[in-house]
Structure formats: structure tokens, C-alpha cells
């Protein structure tokens, strides 16, 4: 669920929203990709088949649209849409992303850097999947949410967080 956490941070930054005003929803069918809740009670949904060719085509054709090769959405085949609240115990990386978004400053960069190192070590077989959140949480705990007032500040935080994550992983029992 780290990807959803990174999307949460992205939404907060792009739309100037507070993290607690952005709700992550578990939707097993992956048909609804975003919802916007308006003050009048209206909710608009962006829906489509779960296929990355759509956002890639959208990015490539912007501001126009072209054929992505994805089949049109067939709601009769989907039949139903289900939604669940996220379980922050089951998905600790999502909780950490909310924490980073709430803290602001350099903390989202620290979260991302620690996650990238943990995933890299996991893919190399040097870290268990279940240890990824612990690496991220430990690394975040070493930093304060200093202002992200320049690209240099963010890049320095990224580099320092990567180093601290590597150091922590190196100390873990194998």
C-alpha cells in the first residue's frame, strides 16, 4: 500500500489539501481510480479498466487523447463495486505515508528514500518483505520535518535518509 500512500502525498501537494481531507479507499475491483467529493454532496468518479496503458496514453497525448488499446469498461461484466476502509495495522506503509504527509517538510522525501532502499534490499533478497515498514519507520524517526525550502534541502534529506536506511538494514539480523 505504499503506492497509495505516495499517491496520497501527491494529491495533497497537487491539490493543496490536508492529509486528513484525502481518504484512501480499498476498492478490490480497481475500476474507480479517483473520487472527488463536492460541497453540494455530489461525488464524481473517474472510472476505467485497471490498465496502466490509459494513464500512459493520457500523459503522452496531453492535452489531447488517443487510443490506448484498452477495452472499454463493461459495467455489466463488473456487476458490483466494493469498498473498504484501509486497515492501518495490515497496511503500515499507508499509515507511515499519512504520518509523513501530516509532518510535511522533508518527511515525504525521507519516507520515499527509506522505502526505495528497503524495497531494493528486499528485491535483492537481503530483507524480508515484512521488514520494509520497520525500516521506513526507523528512518523517519531519525529526522525532523524541516522545511523543504529548496531542492538542495530535499536532495540532502533524500541522500541522508538512504544512508540511514542502509545503515539500519545492515544492523538487522538476517
mmCIF file of C-alpha atoms in Angstrom:
data_model
loop_
_atom_site.group_PDB
_atom_site.id
_atom_site.type_symbol
_atom_site.label_atom_id
_atom_site.label_comp_id
_atom_site.label_asym_id
_atom_site.label_seq_id
_atom_site.Cartn_x
_atom_site.Cartn_y
_atom_site.Cartn_z
ATOM 1 C CA UNK A 1 0.000 0.000 0.000
ATOM 2 C CA UNK A 2 2.986 2.327 -0.151
ATOM 3 C CA UNK A 3 1.955 3.260 -3.680
ATOM 4 C CA UNK A 4 -1.387 4.502 -2.321
ATOM 5 C CA UNK A 5 0.491 6.399 0.364
ATOM 6 C CA UNK A 6 2.662 8.107 -2.227
ATOM 7 C CA UNK A 7 -0.486 8.949 -4.207
ATOM 8 C CA UNK A 8 -1.960 10.447 -1.024
ATOM 9 C CA UNK A 9 1.095 12.707 -0.649
ATOM 10 C CA UNK A 10 0.905 13.607 -4.328
ATOM 11 C CA UNK A 11 -2.792 14.526 -4.049
ATOM 12 C CA UNK A 12 -2.116 16.709 -1.005
ATOM 13 C CA UNK A 13 0.623 18.591 -2.832
ATOM 14 C CA UNK A 14 -1.143 18.880 -6.195
ATOM 15 C CA UNK A 15 -4.472 19.999 -4.779
ATOM 16 C CA UNK A 16 -3.244 21.877 -1.675
ATOM 17 C CA UNK A 17 -5.157 19.603 0.672
ATOM 18 C CA UNK A 18 -4.519 18.403 4.192
ATOM 19 C CA UNK A 19 -3.819 14.654 4.522
ATOM 20 C CA UNK A 20 -6.883 14.148 6.700
ATOM 21 C CA UNK A 21 -9.023 15.579 3.884
ATOM 22 C CA UNK A 22 -7.827 12.867 1.479
ATOM 23 C CA UNK A 23 -9.338 9.456 2.060
ATOM 24 C CA UNK A 24 -7.749 6.266 0.764
ATOM 25 C CA UNK A 25 -10.354 3.638 -0.054
ATOM 26 C CA UNK A 26 -9.701 -0.051 -0.701
ATOM 27 C CA UNK A 27 -11.563 -0.969 -3.894
ATOM 28 C CA UNK A 28 -10.819 -4.590 -4.889
ATOM 29 C CA UNK A 29 -12.168 -4.270 -8.437
ATOM 30 C CA UNK A 30 -9.802 -1.357 -9.205
ATOM 31 C CA UNK A 31 -12.389 0.230 -11.509
ATOM 32 C CA UNK A 32 -12.767 3.582 -9.734
ATOM 33 C CA UNK A 33 -9.422 5.363 -9.790
ATOM 34 C CA UNK A 34 -10.421 8.577 -8.044
ATOM 35 C CA UNK A 35 -13.416 10.262 -6.471
ATOM 36 C CA UNK A 36 -13.976 13.957 -5.900
ATOM 37 C CA UNK A 37 -16.487 14.928 -3.217
ATOM 38 C CA UNK A 38 -18.032 18.383 -3.751
ATOM 39 C CA UNK A 39 -19.591 20.606 -1.083
ATOM 40 C CA UNK A 40 -23.056 20.095 -2.573
ATOM 41 C CA UNK A 41 -22.913 16.344 -1.874
ATOM 42 C CA UNK A 42 -22.067 15.368 -5.453
ATOM 43 C CA UNK A 43 -19.318 12.805 -5.970
ATOM 44 C CA UNK A 44 -17.628 12.457 -9.347
ATOM 45 C CA UNK A 45 -15.825 9.203 -10.130
ATOM 46 C CA UNK A 46 -13.082 8.604 -12.666
ATOM 47 C CA UNK A 47 -13.581 5.017 -13.794
ATOM 48 C CA UNK A 48 -11.959 2.645 -16.223
ATOM 49 C CA UNK A 49 -10.403 -0.769 -16.620
ATOM 50 C CA UNK A 50 -7.307 -1.189 -14.450
ATOM 51 C CA UNK A 51 -4.647 -0.894 -17.132
ATOM 52 C CA UNK A 52 -1.600 1.364 -16.993
ATOM 53 C CA UNK A 53 -1.807 1.964 -20.738
ATOM 54 C CA UNK A 54 -4.575 4.509 -20.034
ATOM 55 C CA UNK A 55 -2.560 6.932 -17.843
ATOM 56 C CA UNK A 56 0.492 6.449 -20.055
ATOM 57 C CA UNK A 57 -1.521 7.309 -23.178
ATOM 58 C CA UNK A 58 -3.065 10.262 -21.364
ATOM 59 C CA UNK A 59 0.357 11.602 -20.382
ATOM 60 C CA UNK A 60 1.743 11.105 -23.892
ATOM 61 C CA UNK A 61 -1.192 12.748 -25.674
ATOM 62 C CA UNK A 62 -1.860 15.632 -23.263
ATOM 63 C CA UNK A 63 -3.831 17.808 -23.750
ATOM 64 C CA UNK A 64 -5.448 15.570 -26.363
ATOM 65 C CA UNK A 65 -6.412 11.909 -26.133
ATOM 66 C CA UNK A 66 -5.604 8.946 -28.336
ATOM 67 C CA UNK A 67 -6.490 5.246 -28.434
ATOM 68 C CA UNK A 68 -4.733 3.403 -25.625
ATOM 69 C CA UNK A 69 -5.642 -0.115 -26.721
ATOM 70 C CA UNK A 70 -7.652 -0.756 -23.549
ATOM 71 C CA UNK A 71 -11.093 -2.316 -23.871
ATOM 72 C CA UNK A 72 -13.995 -0.065 -22.874
ATOM 73 C CA UNK A 73 -15.310 -0.555 -19.344
ATOM 74 C CA UNK A 74 -18.205 -3.037 -19.231
ATOM 75 C CA UNK A 75 -20.119 -2.338 -16.017
ATOM 76 C CA UNK A 76 -22.401 -5.310 -16.680
ATOM 77 C CA UNK A 77 -19.376 -7.606 -16.577
ATOM 78 C CA UNK A 78 -18.072 -5.918 -13.407
ATOM 79 C CA UNK A 79 -21.540 -6.279 -11.772
ATOM 80 C CA UNK A 80 -20.635 -4.710 -8.430
ATOM 81 C CA UNK A 81 -18.206 -2.316 -6.834
ATOM 82 C CA UNK A 82 -16.957 -2.889 -3.292
ATOM 83 C CA UNK A 83 -15.215 -0.511 -0.913
ATOM 84 C CA UNK A 84 -13.414 -0.974 2.387
ATOM 85 C CA UNK A 85 -11.657 1.336 4.812
ATOM 86 C CA UNK A 86 -7.913 0.691 4.939
ATOM 87 C CA UNK A 87 -6.579 -1.283 7.881
ATOM 88 C CA UNK A 88 -3.524 0.655 9.074
ATOM 89 C CA UNK A 89 -2.289 -2.352 11.054
ATOM 90 C CA UNK A 90 -2.417 -4.579 7.972
ATOM 91 C CA UNK A 91 -1.022 -1.777 5.777
ATOM 92 C CA UNK A 92 1.571 0.017 7.952
ATOM 93 C CA UNK A 93 3.206 1.756 4.979
ATOM 94 C CA UNK A 94 -0.039 3.630 4.338
ATOM 95 C CA UNK A 95 -0.041 4.829 7.957
ATOM 96 C CA UNK A 96 3.559 5.955 7.562
ATOM 97 C CA UNK A 97 2.659 7.874 4.401
ATOM 98 C CA UNK A 98 -0.131 9.662 6.267
ATOM 99 C CA UNK A 99 2.375 10.442 9.047
ATOM 100 C CA UNK A 100 4.865 11.852 6.519
ATOM 101 C CA UNK A 101 2.175 13.908 4.790
ATOM 102 C CA UNK A 102 0.968 15.320 8.109
ATOM 103 C CA UNK A 103 4.520 16.173 9.172
ATOM 104 C CA UNK A 104 5.293 17.805 5.838
ATOM 105 C CA UNK A 105 8.614 19.450 5.103
ATOM 106 C CA UNK A 106 11.268 16.934 4.135
ATOM 107 C CA UNK A 107 9.420 13.981 5.703
ATOM 108 C CA UNK A 108 7.765 12.756 2.468
ATOM 109 C CA UNK A 109 11.224 12.689 0.848
ATOM 110 C CA UNK A 110 12.603 10.748 3.836
ATOM 111 C CA UNK A 111 9.715 8.254 3.608
ATOM 112 C CA UNK A 112 10.257 7.753 -0.113
ATOM 113 C CA UNK A 113 14.036 7.364 0.194
ATOM 114 C CA UNK A 114 13.764 4.809 3.004
ATOM 115 C CA UNK A 115 11.090 2.916 1.077
ATOM 116 C CA UNK A 116 13.212 2.772 -2.068
ATOM 117 C CA UNK A 117 16.214 1.408 -0.147
ATOM 118 C CA UNK A 118 14.089 -1.135 1.738
ATOM 119 C CA UNK A 119 12.436 -2.344 -1.473
ATOM 120 C CA UNK A 120 15.824 -2.547 -3.204
ATOM 121 C CA UNK A 121 17.207 -4.722 -0.406
ATOM 122 C CA UNK A 122 14.032 -6.834 -0.402
ATOM 123 C CA UNK A 123 14.315 -7.427 -4.157
ATOM 124 C CA UNK A 124 17.961 -8.400 -3.650
ATOM 125 C CA UNK A 125 16.865 -10.981 -1.055
ATOM 126 C CA UNK A 126 18.608 -9.167 1.795
ATOM 127 C CA UNK A 127 15.457 -8.007 3.626
ATOM 128 C CA UNK A 128 12.141 -9.680 4.395
ATOM 129 C CA UNK A 129 9.035 -8.040 2.953
ATOM 130 C CA UNK A 130 7.587 -7.633 6.431
ATOM 131 C CA UNK A 131 10.659 -5.618 7.491
ATOM 132 C CA UNK A 132 10.052 -2.841 4.949
ATOM 133 C CA UNK A 133 7.740 -0.775 7.210
ATOM 134 C CA UNK A 134 10.171 -1.062 10.138
ATOM 135 C CA UNK A 135 12.998 0.322 8.009
ATOM 136 C CA UNK A 136 10.842 3.235 6.894
ATOM 137 C CA UNK A 137 9.543 3.984 10.381
ATOM 138 C CA UNK A 138 13.009 3.800 11.946
ATOM 139 C CA UNK A 139 14.452 6.091 9.284
ATOM 140 C CA UNK A 140 11.631 8.616 9.626
ATOM 141 C CA UNK A 141 12.220 8.662 13.385
ATOM 142 C CA UNK A 142 15.750 9.948 12.833
ATOM 143 C CA UNK A 143 14.597 13.123 11.065
ATOM 144 C CA UNK A 144 12.562 16.172 11.953
ATOM 145 C CA UNK A 145 10.180 17.705 9.458
ATOM 146 C CA UNK A 146 12.490 20.539 8.454
ATOM 147 C CA UNK A 147 11.179 22.862 5.768
ATOM 148 C CA UNK A 148 11.629 21.598 2.219
ATOM 149 C CA UNK A 149 12.572 25.108 1.152
ATOM 150 C CA UNK A 150 14.942 24.224 -1.672
ATOM 151 C CA UNK A 151 15.745 21.368 -3.998
ATOM 152 C CA UNK A 152 19.144 21.079 -2.310
ATOM 153 C CA UNK A 153 17.461 20.586 1.075
ATOM 154 C CA UNK A 154 15.242 17.845 -0.335
ATOM 155 C CA UNK A 155 18.134 16.119 -2.124
ATOM 156 C CA UNK A 156 20.240 16.237 1.056
ATOM 157 C CA UNK A 157 17.375 14.740 3.069
ATOM 158 C CA UNK A 158 16.940 12.041 0.432
ATOM 159 C CA UNK A 159 20.647 11.128 0.490
ATOM 160 C CA UNK A 160 20.812 11.155 4.304
ATOM 161 C CA UNK A 161 17.669 9.012 4.611
ATOM 162 C CA UNK A 162 19.047 6.489 2.124
ATOM 163 C CA UNK A 163 22.270 6.253 4.115
ATOM 164 C CA UNK A 164 20.413 5.848 7.426
ATOM 165 C CA UNK A 165 18.105 3.184 5.937
ATOM 166 C CA UNK A 166 21.102 1.220 4.618
ATOM 167 C CA UNK A 167 22.829 1.510 7.985
ATOM 168 C CA UNK A 168 19.730 0.258 9.832
ATOM 169 C CA UNK A 169 19.182 -2.652 7.458
ATOM 170 C CA UNK A 170 22.834 -3.623 7.849
ATOM 171 C CA UNK A 171 22.283 -3.979 11.592
ATOM 172 C CA UNK A 172 19.211 -6.216 11.282
ATOM 173 C CA UNK A 173 19.596 -9.941 11.929
ATOM 174 C CA UNK A 174 19.448 -11.915 8.696
#
